[in-house]
Amino acid sequence: QVQLVESGGGLVQPGESLRLSCAASRSIVSISYMGWYRQAPGKQRELVASITSGGNTNYADSVKSRFTISRDNAKNTVFLQMNSLKPEDTAVYYCSAIHYRDGWYVSTDWGQGTQVTVSS
């Protein structure tokens, strides 16, 4: 189990940028996947981006070329750089840690979420 705390959300205008941070309570070096999800009002939670322990990344098509996920293992932190923000990016963004052990899914830990609002 790992505790996750997101920060960096806020209100921005379309076209602007935000960087979200996810601070973990312990080392994230061995965590199989770190991910960013988002949930807009009335919608299902969706995967935005993920990064594996080996550094492989994956993005939702809607954010491809605009968002970048990265990790700083020395700081136990995962980032989501969001550029060229659009109103449809408005959502609560959640950090997650997905644990596997010997090929078996074990569990997922979630942060409390941070609000991102893109509006003019």
mmCIF file of N, CA and C in Angstrom:
data_model
loop_
_atom_site.group_PDB
_atom_site.id
_atom_site.type_symbol
_atom_site.label_atom_id
_atom_site.label_comp_id
_atom_site.label_asym_id
_atom_site.label_seq_id
_atom_site.Cartn_x
_atom_site.Cartn_y
_atom_site.Cartn_z
ATOM 1 N N GLN A 1 0.826 -1.178 0.000
ATOM 2 C CA GLN A 1 0.000 0.000 0.000
ATOM 3 C C GLN A 1 0.877 1.251 0.000
ATOM 4 N N VAL A 2 0.422 2.249 -0.749
ATOM 5 C CA VAL A 2 1.122 3.512 -0.802
ATOM 6 C C VAL A 2 0.091 4.640 -0.779
ATOM 7 N N GLN A 3 0.387 5.670 -0.033
ATOM 8 C CA GLN A 3 -0.479 6.839 -0.007
ATOM 9 C C GLN A 3 -0.041 7.807 -1.103
ATOM 10 N N LEU A 4 -1.015 8.382 -1.794
ATOM 11 C CA LEU A 4 -0.760 9.268 -2.918
ATOM 12 C C LEU A 4 -1.485 10.584 -2.702
ATOM 13 N N VAL A 5 -0.798 11.678 -2.951
ATOM 14 C CA VAL A 5 -1.371 13.008 -2.781
ATOM 15 C C VAL A 5 -1.120 13.820 -4.038
ATOM 16 N N GLU A 6 -2.206 14.210 -4.700
ATOM 17 C CA GLU A 6 -2.105 15.018 -5.914
ATOM 18 C C GLU A 6 -2.096 16.502 -5.571
ATOM 19 N N SER A 7 -1.455 17.266 -6.431
ATOM 20 C CA SER A 7 -1.466 18.712 -6.308
ATOM 21 C C SER A 7 -1.230 19.325 -7.680
ATOM 22 N N GLY A 8 -1.476 20.611 -7.789
ATOM 23 C CA GLY A 8 -1.193 21.325 -9.018
ATOM 24 C C GLY A 8 -2.397 21.684 -9.858
ATOM 25 N N GLY A 9 -3.564 21.226 -9.471
ATOM 26 C CA GLY A 9 -4.760 21.566 -10.217
ATOM 27 C C GLY A 9 -5.140 23.021 -10.027
ATOM 28 N N GLY A 10 -6.087 23.462 -10.833
ATOM 29 C CA GLY A 10 -6.535 24.836 -10.736
ATOM 30 C C GLY A 10 -7.394 25.223 -11.911
ATOM 31 N N LEU A 11 -7.634 26.511 -12.018
ATOM 32 C CA LEU A 11 -8.439 27.079 -13.090
ATOM 33 C C LEU A 11 -7.525 27.746 -14.103
ATOM 34 N N VAL A 12 -7.641 27.323 -15.358
ATOM 35 C CA VAL A 12 -6.848 27.906 -16.428
ATOM 36 C C VAL A 12 -7.732 28.153 -17.641
ATOM 37 N N GLN A 13 -7.240 28.981 -18.529
ATOM 38 C CA GLN A 13 -7.942 29.253 -19.774
ATOM 39 C C GLN A 13 -7.537 28.253 -20.850
ATOM 40 N N PRO A 14 -8.400 28.036 -21.839
ATOM 41 C CA PRO A 14 -8.035 27.146 -22.940
ATOM 42 C C PRO A 14 -6.703 27.555 -23.568
ATOM 43 N N GLY A 15 -5.892 26.551 -23.867
ATOM 44 C CA GLY A 15 -4.589 26.791 -24.454
ATOM 45 C C GLY A 15 -3.456 26.895 -23.454
ATOM 46 N N GLU A 16 -3.780 27.065 -22.194
ATOM 47 C CA GLU A 16 -2.755 27.178 -21.164
ATOM 48 C C GLU A 16 -2.317 25.808 -20.667
ATOM 49 N N SER A 17 -1.381 25.802 -19.732
ATOM 50 C CA SER A 17 -0.772 24.572 -19.261
ATOM 51 C C SER A 17 -0.858 24.440 -17.752
ATOM 52 N N LEU A 18 -0.817 23.207 -17.289
ATOM 53 C CA LEU A 18 -0.716 22.881 -15.881
ATOM 54 C C LEU A 18 0.191 21.672 -15.726
ATOM 55 N N ARG A 19 0.859 21.596 -14.596
ATOM 56 C CA ARG A 19 1.611 20.405 -14.245
ATOM 57 C C ARG A 19 1.073 19.855 -12.932
ATOM 58 N N LEU A 20 0.580 18.635 -12.989
ATOM 59 C CA LEU A 20 0.095 17.955 -11.808
ATOM 60 C C LEU A 20 1.213 17.121 -11.201
ATOM 61 N N SER A 21 1.218 17.048 -9.884
ATOM 62 C CA SER A 21 2.185 16.238 -9.168
ATOM 63 C C SER A 21 1.473 15.209 -8.313
ATOM 64 N N CYS A 22 2.068 14.058 -8.188
ATOM 65 C CA CYS A 22 1.559 12.987 -7.344
ATOM 66 C C CYS A 22 2.689 12.544 -6.437
ATOM 67 N N ALA A 23 2.585 12.902 -5.174
ATOM 68 C CA ALA A 23 3.611 12.561 -4.203
ATOM 69 C C ALA A 23 3.240 11.273 -3.489
ATOM 70 N N ALA A 24 4.127 10.309 -3.516
ATOM 71 C CA ALA A 24 3.899 9.017 -2.893
ATOM 72 C C ALA A 24 4.582 8.944 -1.535
ATOM 73 N N SER A 25 4.011 8.134 -0.666
ATOM 74 C CA SER A 25 4.514 8.027 0.698
ATOM 75 C C SER A 25 5.745 7.147 0.815
ATOM 76 N N ARG A 26 6.060 6.445 -0.226
ATOM 77 C CA ARG A 26 7.241 5.606 -0.224
ATOM 78 C C ARG A 26 7.804 5.515 -1.629
ATOM 79 N N SER A 27 8.871 4.769 -1.789
ATOM 80 C CA SER A 27 9.494 4.594 -3.089
ATOM 81 C C SER A 27 8.504 4.040 -4.106
ATOM 82 N N ILE A 28 8.557 4.585 -5.320
ATOM 83 C CA ILE A 28 7.707 4.101 -6.408
ATOM 84 C C ILE A 28 8.498 3.292 -7.427
ATOM 85 N N VAL A 29 9.741 3.026 -7.129
ATOM 86 C CA VAL A 29 10.616 2.349 -8.081
ATOM 87 C C VAL A 29 10.043 1.014 -8.530
ATOM 88 N N SER A 30 9.491 0.252 -7.615
ATOM 89 C CA SER A 30 9.042 -1.099 -7.917
ATOM 90 C C SER A 30 7.551 -1.203 -8.247
ATOM 91 N N ILE A 31 6.846 -0.089 -8.271
ATOM 92 C CA ILE A 31 5.421 -0.123 -8.583
ATOM 93 C C ILE A 31 5.237 -0.349 -10.073
ATOM 94 N N SER A 32 4.434 -1.339 -10.421
ATOM 95 C CA SER A 32 4.327 -1.774 -11.811
ATOM 96 C C SER A 32 3.864 -0.668 -12.747
ATOM 97 N N TYR A 33 2.784 0.012 -12.377
ATOM 98 C CA TYR A 33 2.230 1.094 -13.164
ATOM 99 C C TYR A 33 1.880 2.263 -12.255
ATOM 100 N N MET A 34 2.208 3.452 -12.688
ATOM 101 C CA MET A 34 1.672 4.661 -12.102
ATOM 102 C C MET A 34 0.811 5.313 -13.169
ATOM 103 N N GLY A 35 -0.368 5.728 -12.781
ATOM 104 C CA GLY A 35 -1.290 6.262 -13.765
ATOM 105 C C GLY A 35 -1.998 7.517 -13.307
ATOM 106 N N TRP A 36 -2.466 8.270 -14.282
ATOM 107 C CA TRP A 36 -3.352 9.394 -14.063
ATOM 108 C C TRP A 36 -4.698 9.077 -14.694
ATOM 109 N N TYR A 37 -5.740 9.188 -13.905
ATOM 110 C CA TYR A 37 -7.107 9.050 -14.366
ATOM 111 C C TYR A 37 -7.823 10.371 -14.170
ATOM 112 N N ARG A 38 -8.936 10.531 -14.863
ATOM 113 C CA ARG A 38 -9.759 11.702 -14.635
ATOM 114 C C ARG A 38 -11.227 11.320 -14.687
ATOM 115 N N GLN A 39 -12.028 12.103 -13.995
ATOM 116 C CA GLN A 39 -13.461 11.874 -13.973
ATOM 117 C C GLN A 39 -14.183 13.211 -14.014
ATOM 118 N N ALA A 40 -14.949 13.404 -15.063
ATOM 119 C CA ALA A 40 -15.777 14.584 -15.202
ATOM 120 C C ALA A 40 -17.157 14.287 -14.628
ATOM 121 N N PRO A 41 -17.891 15.322 -14.217
ATOM 122 C CA PRO A 41 -19.228 15.098 -13.668
ATOM 123 C C PRO A 41 -20.114 14.307 -14.626
ATOM 124 N N GLY A 42 -20.753 13.269 -14.108
ATOM 125 C CA GLY A 42 -21.650 12.461 -14.906
ATOM 126 C C GLY A 42 -20.982 11.482 -15.842
ATOM 127 N N LYS A 43 -19.664 11.389 -15.799
ATOM 128 C CA LYS A 43 -18.943 10.494 -16.680
ATOM 129 C C LYS A 43 -18.160 9.454 -15.894
ATOM 130 N N GLN A 44 -17.782 8.393 -16.583
ATOM 131 C CA GLN A 44 -16.960 7.360 -15.984
ATOM 132 C C GLN A 44 -15.520 7.830 -15.839
ATOM 133 N N ARG A 45 -14.848 7.270 -14.863
ATOM 134 C CA ARG A 45 -13.438 7.546 -14.716
ATOM 135 C C ARG A 45 -12.669 6.917 -15.875
ATOM 136 N N GLU A 46 -11.758 7.676 -16.461
ATOM 137 C CA GLU A 46 -11.022 7.188 -17.608
ATOM 138 C C GLU A 46 -9.521 7.335 -17.401
ATOM 139 N N LEU A 47 -8.791 6.427 -17.989
ATOM 140 C CA LEU A 47 -7.338 6.485 -17.935
ATOM 141 C C LEU A 47 -6.843 7.570 -18.872
ATOM 142 N N VAL A 48 -6.003 8.442 -18.357
ATOM 143 C CA VAL A 48 -5.412 9.512 -19.143
ATOM 144 C C VAL A 48 -4.024 9.121 -19.624
ATOM 145 N N ALA A 49 -3.209 8.655 -18.703
ATOM 146 C CA ALA A 49 -1.836 8.296 -19.025
ATOM 147 C C ALA A 49 -1.305 7.341 -17.976
ATOM 148 N N SER A 50 -0.365 6.513 -18.371
ATOM 149 C CA SER A 50 0.269 5.605 -17.436
ATOM 150 C C SER A 50 1.739 5.467 -17.777
ATOM 151 N N ILE A 51 2.502 5.070 -16.781
ATOM 152 C CA ILE A 51 3.924 4.830 -16.973
ATOM 153 C C ILE A 51 4.311 3.613 -16.157
ATOM 154 N N THR A 52 5.065 2.714 -16.760
ATOM 155 C CA THR A 52 5.476 1.499 -16.080
ATOM 156 C C THR A 52 6.764 1.726 -15.309
ATOM 157 N N SER A 53 7.108 0.734 -14.505
ATOM 158 C CA SER A 53 8.354 0.807 -13.766
ATOM 159 C C SER A 53 9.556 0.886 -14.699
ATOM 160 N N GLY A 54 9.395 0.374 -15.911
ATOM 161 C CA GLY A 54 10.453 0.430 -16.900
ATOM 162 C C GLY A 54 10.470 1.690 -17.732
ATOM 163 N N GLY A 55 9.491 2.577 -17.514
ATOM 164 C CA GLY A 55 9.469 3.845 -18.211
ATOM 165 C C GLY A 55 8.614 3.887 -19.463
ATOM 166 N N ASN A 56 7.930 2.800 -19.787
ATOM 167 C CA ASN A 56 7.034 2.810 -20.936
ATOM 168 C C ASN A 56 5.780 3.613 -20.623
ATOM 169 N N THR A 57 5.330 4.408 -21.574
ATOM 170 C CA THR A 57 4.179 5.280 -21.369
ATOM 171 C C THR A 57 3.041 4.936 -22.300
ATOM 172 N N ASN A 58 1.841 5.293 -21.872
ATOM 173 C CA ASN A 58 0.649 5.093 -22.660
ATOM 174 C C ASN A 58 -0.291 6.261 -22.410
ATOM 175 N N TYR A 59 -0.982 6.715 -23.473
ATOM 176 C CA TYR A 59 -1.858 7.871 -23.367
ATOM 177 C C TYR A 59 -3.195 7.607 -24.012
ATOM 178 N N ALA A 60 -4.218 8.207 -23.433
ATOM 179 C CA ALA A 60 -5.503 8.226 -24.102
ATOM 180 C C ALA A 60 -5.385 9.031 -25.386
ATOM 181 N N ASP A 61 -6.119 8.616 -26.395
ATOM 182 C CA ASP A 61 -6.034 9.296 -27.684
ATOM 183 C C ASP A 61 -6.391 10.778 -27.572
ATOM 184 N N SER A 62 -7.291 11.103 -26.667
ATOM 185 C CA SER A 62 -7.751 12.475 -26.531
ATOM 186 C C SER A 62 -6.687 13.430 -25.998
ATOM 187 N N VAL A 63 -5.645 12.894 -25.369
ATOM 188 C CA VAL A 63 -4.608 13.750 -24.800
ATOM 189 C C VAL A 63 -3.257 13.543 -25.462
ATOM 190 N N LYS A 64 -3.201 12.648 -26.406
ATOM 191 C CA LYS A 64 -1.954 12.340 -27.088
ATOM 192 C C LYS A 64 -1.355 13.604 -27.708
ATOM 193 N N SER A 65 -0.072 13.778 -27.535
ATOM 194 C CA SER A 65 0.693 14.912 -28.049
ATOM 195 C C SER A 65 0.500 16.184 -27.234
ATOM 196 N N ARG A 66 -0.400 16.170 -26.265
ATOM 197 C CA ARG A 66 -0.600 17.331 -25.409
ATOM 198 C C ARG A 66 -0.123 17.093 -23.981
ATOM 199 N N PHE A 67 -0.305 15.874 -23.486
ATOM 200 C CA PHE A 67 0.050 15.533 -22.112
ATOM 201 C C PHE A 67 1.299 14.664 -22.095
ATOM 202 N N THR A 68 2.068 14.784 -21.033
ATOM 203 C CA THR A 68 3.242 13.956 -20.837
ATOM 204 C C THR A 68 3.299 13.477 -19.398
ATOM 205 N N ILE A 69 3.390 12.170 -19.220
ATOM 206 C CA ILE A 69 3.560 11.604 -17.893
ATOM 207 C C ILE A 69 5.034 11.297 -17.677
ATOM 208 N N SER A 70 5.501 11.544 -16.476
ATOM 209 C CA SER A 70 6.884 11.262 -16.143
ATOM 210 C C SER A 70 6.975 10.898 -14.670
ATOM 211 N N ARG A 71 8.109 10.348 -14.301
ATOM 212 C CA ARG A 71 8.311 9.991 -12.898
ATOM 213 C C ARG A 71 9.707 10.379 -12.461
ATOM 214 N N ASP A 72 9.814 10.817 -11.240
ATOM 215 C CA ASP A 72 11.089 11.122 -10.617
ATOM 216 C C ASP A 72 11.201 10.195 -9.421
ATOM 217 N N ASN A 73 11.858 9.086 -9.621
ATOM 218 C CA ASN A 73 11.922 8.072 -8.572
ATOM 219 C C ASN A 73 12.639 8.577 -7.320
ATOM 220 N N ALA A 74 13.623 9.441 -7.501
ATOM 221 C CA ALA A 74 14.348 9.971 -6.358
ATOM 222 C C ALA A 74 13.459 10.811 -5.460
ATOM 223 N N LYS A 75 12.423 11.406 -6.033
ATOM 224 C CA LYS A 75 11.500 12.240 -5.274
ATOM 225 C C LYS A 75 10.177 11.538 -4.969
ATOM 226 N N ASN A 76 10.070 10.277 -5.338
ATOM 227 C CA ASN A 76 8.838 9.508 -5.129
ATOM 228 C C ASN A 76 7.628 10.234 -5.710
ATOM 229 N N THR A 77 7.793 10.780 -6.892
ATOM 230 C CA THR A 77 6.775 11.646 -7.466
ATOM 231 C C THR A 77 6.538 11.320 -8.937
ATOM 232 N N VAL A 78 5.269 11.372 -9.322
ATOM 233 C CA VAL A 78 4.855 11.236 -10.712
ATOM 234 C C VAL A 78 4.235 12.548 -11.151
ATOM 235 N N PHE A 79 4.501 12.943 -12.375
ATOM 236 C CA PHE A 79 4.005 14.206 -12.902
ATOM 237 C C PHE A 79 3.116 13.979 -14.112
ATOM 238 N N LEU A 80 2.226 14.911 -14.332
ATOM 239 C CA LEU A 80 1.463 14.973 -15.567
ATOM 240 C C LEU A 80 1.531 16.396 -16.087
ATOM 241 N N GLN A 81 2.305 16.587 -17.136
ATOM 242 C CA GLN A 81 2.394 17.883 -17.785
ATOM 243 C C GLN A 81 1.278 17.987 -18.804
ATOM 244 N N MET A 82 0.426 18.977 -18.653
ATOM 245 C CA MET A 82 -0.735 19.146 -19.511
ATOM 246 C C MET A 82 -0.597 20.465 -20.263
ATOM 247 N N ASN A 83 -0.439 20.366 -21.562
ATOM 248 C CA ASN A 83 -0.319 21.535 -22.419
ATOM 249 C C ASN A 83 -1.541 21.658 -23.319
ATOM 250 N N SER A 84 -1.720 22.839 -23.862
ATOM 251 C CA SER A 84 -2.820 23.101 -24.793
ATOM 252 C C SER A 84 -4.148 22.604 -24.250
ATOM 253 N N LEU A 85 -4.435 22.970 -23.028
ATOM 254 C CA LEU A 85 -5.627 22.466 -22.359
ATOM 255 C C LEU A 85 -6.907 22.930 -23.044
ATOM 256 N N LYS A 86 -7.881 22.045 -23.036
ATOM 257 C CA LYS A 86 -9.177 22.285 -23.641
ATOM 258 C C LYS A 86 -10.266 22.200 -22.582
ATOM 259 N N PRO A 87 -11.410 22.833 -22.821
ATOM 260 C CA PRO A 87 -12.504 22.726 -21.847
ATOM 261 C C PRO A 87 -12.887 21.282 -21.532
ATOM 262 N N GLU A 88 -12.796 20.392 -22.505
ATOM 263 C CA GLU A 88 -13.145 19.003 -22.271
ATOM 264 C C GLU A 88 -12.148 18.264 -21.385
ATOM 265 N N ASP A 89 -11.033 18.899 -21.045
ATOM 266 C CA ASP A 89 -10.098 18.332 -20.083
ATOM 267 C C ASP A 89 -10.544 18.578 -18.645
ATOM 268 N N THR A 90 -11.568 19.367 -18.458
ATOM 269 C CA THR A 90 -12.061 19.666 -17.122
ATOM 270 C C THR A 90 -12.516 18.393 -16.422
ATOM 271 N N ALA A 91 -11.959 18.135 -15.256
ATOM 272 C CA ALA A 91 -12.268 16.922 -14.510
ATOM 273 C C ALA A 91 -11.498 16.938 -13.197
ATOM 274 N N VAL A 92 -11.835 15.992 -12.339
ATOM 275 C CA VAL A 92 -10.989 15.699 -11.197
ATOM 276 C C VAL A 92 -9.963 14.675 -11.655
ATOM 277 N N TYR A 93 -8.711 14.965 -11.418
ATOM 278 C CA TYR A 93 -7.625 14.093 -11.839
ATOM 279 C C TYR A 93 -7.106 13.308 -10.644
ATOM 280 N N TYR A 94 -6.988 12.002 -10.829
ATOM 281 C CA TYR A 94 -6.570 11.101 -9.770
ATOM 282 C C TYR A 94 -5.277 10.398 -10.142
ATOM 283 N N CYS A 95 -4.387 10.331 -9.203
ATOM 284 C CA CYS A 95 -3.182 9.535 -9.344
ATOM 285 C C CYS A 95 -3.452 8.126 -8.836
ATOM 286 N N SER A 96 -2.827 7.152 -9.452
ATOM 287 C CA SER A 96 -3.014 5.772 -9.035
ATOM 288 C C SER A 96 -1.711 4.992 -9.107
ATOM 289 N N ALA A 97 -1.640 3.986 -8.269
ATOM 290 C CA ALA A 97 -0.537 3.036 -8.284
ATOM 291 C C ALA A 97 -1.124 1.647 -8.441
ATOM 292 N N ILE A 98 -0.732 0.965 -9.490
ATOM 293 C CA ILE A 98 -1.280 -0.350 -9.798
ATOM 294 C C ILE A 98 -0.207 -1.395 -9.537
ATOM 295 N N HIS A 99 -0.518 -2.314 -8.649
ATOM 296 C CA HIS A 99 0.459 -3.288 -8.185
ATOM 297 C C HIS A 99 0.227 -4.657 -8.804
ATOM 298 N N TYR A 100 1.287 -5.229 -9.341
ATOM 299 C CA TYR A 100 1.303 -6.601 -9.815
ATOM 300 C C TYR A 100 2.400 -7.359 -9.079
ATOM 301 N N ARG A 101 2.190 -8.642 -8.924
ATOM 302 C CA ARG A 101 3.193 -9.492 -8.299
ATOM 303 C C ARG A 101 3.253 -10.804 -9.063
ATOM 304 N N ASP A 102 4.393 -11.094 -9.644
ATOM 305 C CA ASP A 102 4.596 -12.319 -10.414
ATOM 306 C C ASP A 102 3.522 -12.513 -11.480
ATOM 307 N N GLY A 103 3.164 -11.434 -12.165
ATOM 308 C CA GLY A 103 2.189 -11.501 -13.236
ATOM 309 C C GLY A 103 0.742 -11.409 -12.800
ATOM 310 N N TRP A 104 0.496 -11.346 -11.497
ATOM 311 C CA TRP A 104 -0.864 -11.262 -10.965
ATOM 312 C C TRP A 104 -1.182 -9.842 -10.542
ATOM 313 N N TYR A 105 -2.361 -9.382 -10.939
ATOM 314 C CA TYR A 105 -2.836 -8.105 -10.425
ATOM 315 C C TYR A 105 -3.123 -8.245 -8.937
ATOM 316 N N VAL A 106 -2.675 -7.264 -8.171
ATOM 317 C CA VAL A 106 -2.850 -7.309 -6.726
ATOM 318 C C VAL A 106 -3.839 -6.254 -6.248
ATOM 319 N N SER A 107 -3.563 -4.987 -6.546
ATOM 320 C CA SER A 107 -4.392 -3.924 -5.999
ATOM 321 C C SER A 107 -4.072 -2.600 -6.670
ATOM 322 N N THR A 108 -4.926 -1.625 -6.424
ATOM 323 C CA THR A 108 -4.736 -0.263 -6.887
ATOM 324 C C THR A 108 -4.901 0.699 -5.721
ATOM 325 N N ASP A 109 -4.001 1.638 -5.613
ATOM 326 C CA ASP A 109 -4.112 2.721 -4.644
ATOM 327 C C ASP A 109 -4.468 4.004 -5.377
ATOM 328 N N TRP A 110 -5.271 4.832 -4.726
ATOM 329 C CA TRP A 110 -5.748 6.072 -5.325
ATOM 330 C C TRP A 110 -5.449 7.269 -4.453
ATOM 331 N N GLY A 111 -5.131 8.382 -5.094
ATOM 332 C CA GLY A 111 -5.056 9.643 -4.397
ATOM 333 C C GLY A 111 -6.433 10.243 -4.231
ATOM 334 N N GLN A 112 -6.485 11.397 -3.587
ATOM 335 C CA GLN A 112 -7.770 12.031 -3.297
ATOM 336 C C GLN A 112 -8.309 12.852 -4.461
ATOM 337 N N GLY A 113 -7.480 13.138 -5.429
ATOM 338 C CA GLY A 113 -7.890 13.883 -6.597
ATOM 339 C C GLY A 113 -7.583 15.363 -6.502
ATOM 340 N N THR A 114 -7.395 15.978 -7.658
ATOM 341 C CA THR A 114 -7.201 17.418 -7.744
ATOM 342 C C THR A 114 -8.014 17.946 -8.918
ATOM 343 N N GLN A 115 -8.697 19.050 -8.700
ATOM 344 C CA GLN A 115 -9.611 19.598 -9.701
ATOM 345 C C GLN A 115 -8.858 20.395 -10.751
ATOM 346 N N VAL A 116 -9.144 20.098 -12.000
ATOM 347 C CA VAL A 116 -8.648 20.880 -13.127
ATOM 348 C C VAL A 116 -9.849 21.442 -13.866
ATOM 349 N N THR A 117 -9.894 22.748 -13.990
ATOM 350 C CA THR A 117 -10.982 23.412 -14.698
ATOM 351 C C THR A 117 -10.401 24.272 -15.802
ATOM 352 N N VAL A 118 -10.853 24.036 -17.021
ATOM 353 C CA VAL A 118 -10.393 24.784 -18.184
ATOM 354 C C VAL A 118 -11.581 25.570 -18.719
ATOM 355 N N SER A 119 -11.528 26.858 -18.558
ATOM 356 C CA SER A 119 -12.663 27.700 -18.922
ATOM 357 C C SER A 119 -12.195 29.110 -19.214
ATOM 358 N N SER A 120 -12.854 29.740 -20.168
ATOM 359 C CA SER A 120 -12.595 31.133 -20.479
ATOM 360 C C SER A 120 -13.564 32.056 -19.760
#
